One Martini backbone bead per residue (centre of mass of N, CA, C, O) as a GRO file, in nm:
protein
  211
    1UNK     BB    1   2.260  -4.138  -1.156
    2UNK     BB    2   2.071  -4.334  -1.393
    3UNK     BB    3   2.132  -4.346  -1.751
    4UNK     BB    4   1.964  -4.333  -2.054
    5UNK     BB    5   2.104  -4.359  -2.393
    6UNK     BB    6   1.982  -4.245  -2.699
    7UNK     BB    7   2.202  -4.214  -2.967
    8UNK     BB    8   2.527  -4.263  -2.922
    9UNK     BB    9   2.608  -4.267  -3.252
   10UNK     BB   10   2.553  -3.978  -3.275
   11UNK     BB   11   2.612  -3.655  -3.257
   12UNK     BB   12   2.476  -3.579  -2.983
   13UNK     BB   13   2.508  -3.848  -2.827
   14UNK     BB   14   2.824  -3.856  -2.859
   15UNK     BB   15   2.851  -3.601  -2.663
   16UNK     BB   16   2.686  -3.696  -2.412
   17UNK     BB   17   2.843  -3.942  -2.313
   18UNK     BB   18   3.105  -3.811  -2.186
   19UNK     BB   19   2.951  -3.627  -1.995
   20UNK     BB   20   2.833  -3.854  -1.824
   21UNK     BB   21   3.098  -4.013  -1.753
   22UNK     BB   22   3.233  -3.743  -1.612
   23UNK     BB   23   2.998  -3.724  -1.414
   24UNK     BB   24   2.940  -3.755  -1.071
   25UNK     BB   25   2.615  -3.775  -1.094
   26UNK     BB   26   2.695  -4.025  -1.270
   27UNK     BB   27   2.697  -4.384  -1.222
   28UNK     BB   28   2.533  -4.462  -1.498
   29UNK     BB   29   2.530  -4.602  -1.842
   30UNK     BB   30   2.273  -4.667  -2.082
   31UNK     BB   31   2.348  -4.781  -2.434
   32UNK     BB   32   2.151  -4.857  -2.669
   33UNK     BB   33   2.216  -5.059  -2.964
   34UNK     BB   34   2.247  -5.191  -3.304
   35UNK     BB   35   2.555  -5.148  -3.261
   36UNK     BB   36   2.854  -5.149  -3.165
   37UNK     BB   37   3.020  -4.897  -2.985
   38UNK     BB   38   3.334  -4.927  -2.906
   39UNK     BB   39   3.320  -4.896  -2.575
   40UNK     BB   40   3.499  -4.859  -2.263
   41UNK     BB   41   3.346  -4.841  -1.926
   42UNK     BB   42   3.263  -4.859  -1.597
   43UNK     BB   43   2.971  -4.703  -1.648
   44UNK     BB   44   2.918  -4.884  -1.906
   45UNK     BB   45   2.617  -5.000  -2.085
   46UNK     BB   46   2.592  -5.171  -2.424
   47UNK     BB   47   2.335  -5.295  -2.560
   48UNK     BB   48   2.250  -5.514  -2.819
   49UNK     BB   49   1.966  -5.446  -3.033
   50UNK     BB   50   1.631  -5.494  -3.124
   51UNK     BB   51   1.405  -5.238  -3.156
   52UNK     BB   52   1.151  -5.426  -3.243
   53UNK     BB   53   1.249  -5.626  -2.975
   54UNK     BB   54   1.201  -5.570  -2.673
   55UNK     BB   55   1.237  -5.635  -2.371
   56UNK     BB   56   1.035  -5.634  -2.095
   57UNK     BB   57   1.248  -5.651  -1.804
   58UNK     BB   58   1.531  -5.534  -1.783
   59UNK     BB   59   1.777  -5.436  -1.572
   60UNK     BB   60   1.894  -5.195  -1.751
   61UNK     BB   61   1.607  -5.026  -1.733
   62UNK     BB   62   1.696  -4.926  -1.445
   63UNK     BB   63   1.624  -4.589  -1.432
   64UNK     BB   64   1.600  -4.239  -1.380
   65UNK     BB   65   1.687  -4.157  -1.683
   66UNK     BB   66   1.618  -4.020  -2.017
   67UNK     BB   67   1.798  -3.992  -2.326
   68UNK     BB   68   1.691  -3.861  -2.651
   69UNK     BB   69   1.897  -3.889  -2.971
   70UNK     BB   70   1.702  -4.020  -3.166
   71UNK     BB   71   1.753  -4.025  -3.531
   72UNK     BB   72   1.660  -3.910  -3.861
   73UNK     BB   73   1.601  -3.926  -4.210
   74UNK     BB   74   1.448  -3.964  -4.498
   75UNK     BB   75   1.699  -4.060  -4.654
   76UNK     BB   76   1.794  -4.276  -4.448
   77UNK     BB   77   1.522  -4.434  -4.412
   78UNK     BB   78   1.346  -4.429  -4.716
   79UNK     BB   79   1.073  -4.364  -4.549
   80UNK     BB   80   0.804  -4.277  -4.368
   81UNK     BB   81   0.778  -4.536  -4.206
   82UNK     BB   82   1.073  -4.552  -4.108
   83UNK     BB   83   1.088  -4.276  -3.977
   84UNK     BB   84   0.863  -4.319  -3.770
   85UNK     BB   85   0.995  -4.556  -3.625
   86UNK     BB   86   1.258  -4.405  -3.535
   87UNK     BB   87   1.124  -4.114  -3.425
   88UNK     BB   88   0.881  -4.263  -3.253
   89UNK     BB   89   0.863  -4.570  -3.173
   90UNK     BB   90   1.135  -4.615  -3.032
   91UNK     BB   91   1.128  -4.395  -2.813
   92UNK     BB   92   0.854  -4.491  -2.691
   93UNK     BB   93   0.940  -4.776  -2.612
   94UNK     BB   94   1.164  -4.689  -2.414
   95UNK     BB   95   0.987  -4.514  -2.234
   96UNK     BB   96   0.800  -4.739  -2.136
   97UNK     BB   97   1.014  -4.921  -2.018
   98UNK     BB   98   1.135  -4.717  -1.815
   99UNK     BB   99   0.873  -4.645  -1.668
  100UNK     BB  100   0.810  -4.939  -1.561
  101UNK     BB  101   1.114  -4.924  -1.410
  102UNK     BB  102   1.106  -4.603  -1.274
  103UNK     BB  103   1.126  -4.367  -1.440
  104UNK     BB  104   1.109  -3.990  -1.402
  105UNK     BB  105   1.287  -3.905  -1.661
  106UNK     BB  106   1.265  -3.708  -1.974
  107UNK     BB  107   1.484  -3.642  -2.261
  108UNK     BB  108   1.438  -3.452  -2.565
  109UNK     BB  109   1.543  -3.448  -2.898
  110UNK     BB  110   1.391  -3.247  -3.103
  111UNK     BB  111   1.212  -2.966  -3.251
  112UNK     BB  112   1.125  -2.650  -3.334
  113UNK     BB  113   0.853  -2.760  -3.512
  114UNK     BB  114   0.697  -2.913  -3.313
  115UNK     BB  115   0.375  -3.060  -3.434
  116UNK     BB  116   0.095  -3.257  -3.442
  117UNK     BB  117  -0.055  -3.041  -3.663
  118UNK     BB  118   0.133  -3.049  -3.888
  119UNK     BB  119   0.200  -3.047  -4.242
  120UNK     BB  120   0.479  -3.136  -4.158
  121UNK     BB  121   0.604  -3.434  -4.114
  122UNK     BB  122   0.844  -3.395  -3.925
  123UNK     BB  123   0.695  -3.214  -3.714
  124UNK     BB  124   0.468  -3.416  -3.654
  125UNK     BB  125   0.636  -3.645  -3.537
  126UNK     BB  126   0.758  -3.482  -3.305
  127UNK     BB  127   0.483  -3.399  -3.181
  128UNK     BB  128   0.375  -3.688  -3.128
  129UNK     BB  129   0.595  -3.768  -2.933
  130UNK     BB  130   0.546  -3.556  -2.722
  131UNK     BB  131   0.254  -3.635  -2.665
  132UNK     BB  132   0.312  -3.939  -2.584
  133UNK     BB  133   0.500  -3.873  -2.346
  134UNK     BB  134   0.300  -3.726  -2.164
  135UNK     BB  135   0.115  -3.988  -2.116
  136UNK     BB  136   0.335  -4.139  -1.915
  137UNK     BB  137   0.409  -3.964  -1.648
  138UNK     BB  138   0.646  -3.793  -1.603
  139UNK     BB  139   0.787  -3.590  -1.367
  140UNK     BB  140   1.001  -3.531  -1.607
  141UNK     BB  141   0.986  -3.309  -1.903
  142UNK     BB  142   1.222  -3.251  -2.165
  143UNK     BB  143   1.223  -3.018  -2.446
  144UNK     BB  144   1.450  -3.013  -2.700
  145UNK     BB  145   1.453  -2.739  -2.961
  146UNK     BB  146   1.618  -2.742  -3.227
  147UNK     BB  147   1.747  -2.644  -3.502
  148UNK     BB  148   2.019  -2.608  -3.657
  149UNK     BB  149   2.279  -2.838  -3.656
  150UNK     BB  150   2.607  -2.819  -3.534
  151UNK     BB  151   2.846  -3.040  -3.694
  152UNK     BB  152   3.023  -3.350  -3.724
  153UNK     BB  153   2.933  -3.580  -3.944
  154UNK     BB  154   2.955  -3.889  -4.087
  155UNK     BB  155   2.707  -3.791  -4.255
  156UNK     BB  156   2.627  -3.611  -4.525
  157UNK     BB  157   2.401  -3.329  -4.545
  158UNK     BB  158   2.349  -3.129  -4.798
  159UNK     BB  159   2.132  -2.926  -4.711
  160UNK     BB  160   2.253  -2.875  -4.431
  161UNK     BB  161   2.532  -2.780  -4.522
  162UNK     BB  162   2.435  -2.528  -4.672
  163UNK     BB  163   2.285  -2.392  -4.434
  164UNK     BB  164   2.533  -2.369  -4.250
  165UNK     BB  165   2.694  -2.179  -4.430
  166UNK     BB  166   2.491  -1.947  -4.436
  167UNK     BB  167   2.447  -1.912  -4.123
  168UNK     BB  168   2.747  -1.867  -4.056
  169UNK     BB  169   2.751  -1.585  -4.193
  170UNK     BB  170   2.466  -1.460  -4.068
  171UNK     BB  171   2.454  -1.500  -3.758
  172UNK     BB  172   2.520  -1.206  -3.628
  173UNK     BB  173   2.227  -1.090  -3.769
  174UNK     BB  174   2.056  -1.293  -3.634
  175UNK     BB  175   1.836  -1.428  -3.467
  176UNK     BB  176   1.866  -1.668  -3.227
  177UNK     BB  177   1.642  -1.865  -3.348
  178UNK     BB  178   1.824  -1.881  -3.639
  179UNK     BB  179   2.061  -2.010  -3.532
  180UNK     BB  180   2.301  -2.209  -3.472
  181UNK     BB  181   2.313  -2.534  -3.307
  182UNK     BB  182   2.530  -2.669  -3.123
  183UNK     BB  183   2.574  -2.990  -3.031
  184UNK     BB  184   2.707  -2.934  -2.752
  185UNK     BB  185   2.466  -2.766  -2.637
  186UNK     BB  186   2.255  -2.982  -2.659
  187UNK     BB  187   2.394  -3.198  -2.488
  188UNK     BB  188   2.406  -3.025  -2.231
  189UNK     BB  189   2.100  -2.993  -2.195
  190UNK     BB  190   2.035  -3.292  -2.166
  191UNK     BB  191   2.217  -3.360  -1.924
  192UNK     BB  192   2.115  -3.150  -1.720
  193UNK     BB  193   1.812  -3.256  -1.722
  194UNK     BB  194   1.888  -3.547  -1.616
  195UNK     BB  195   2.064  -3.475  -1.347
  196UNK     BB  196   1.842  -3.216  -1.302
  197UNK     BB  197   1.527  -3.266  -1.282
  198UNK     BB  198   1.257  -3.094  -1.354
  199UNK     BB  199   0.954  -3.036  -1.271
  200UNK     BB  200   0.775  -3.123  -1.521
  201UNK     BB  201   0.744  -2.917  -1.804
  202UNK     BB  202   1.009  -2.846  -2.049
  203UNK     BB  203   1.152  -2.590  -2.265
  204UNK     BB  204   1.417  -2.579  -2.510
  205UNK     BB  205   1.507  -2.343  -2.709
  206UNK     BB  206   1.693  -2.241  -2.978
  207UNK     BB  207   1.785  -1.968  -2.851
  208UNK     BB  208   1.936  -2.124  -2.605
  209UNK     BB  209   2.141  -2.282  -2.832
  210UNK     BB  210   2.297  -2.066  -2.945
  211UNK     BB  211   2.622  -1.956  -3.064
   0.00000   0.00000   0.00000
């Protein structure tokens, strides 16, 4: 399999990258980034791009599957418009590019509350991306929907940090759907679905990702 990985500089994508590089089922990884990845590997090609202006039909976009772990927060993005562009428009643009180049599988790191009809902006954006990905006709579409993600981020998210502390204490008595989802388990689910893509649409719920 030749796999495109979006979001390789983030928490989940950064864990998925070595999993792909180490797996014998993966012969090549294409990891487009907006800044240099700073990693060299015989299997890895990491083009530095302007995500607002993707090339039409680059050779590197000829992949079998795409893993999308690209995403931001409202605080990081700075506005609803910027958040929508990062969490909806960029993933969809890469999906269209890869689909036109022959990709048959797409695996998305989405969110537990993803719903195109949600009154919550974050959940609505995730739901609209899922909806628009369905329309592209991938033979395999896997939607991984984690809840609160556990792991060491480069940038501290204060609200998330507090919630992780609380759920870390309460975890043993909470239903699995409410427990912390370790980033490593999310990354593993993404990689597994890309390297052995199941036909049709599949959802991996937060309860299946709980630590």
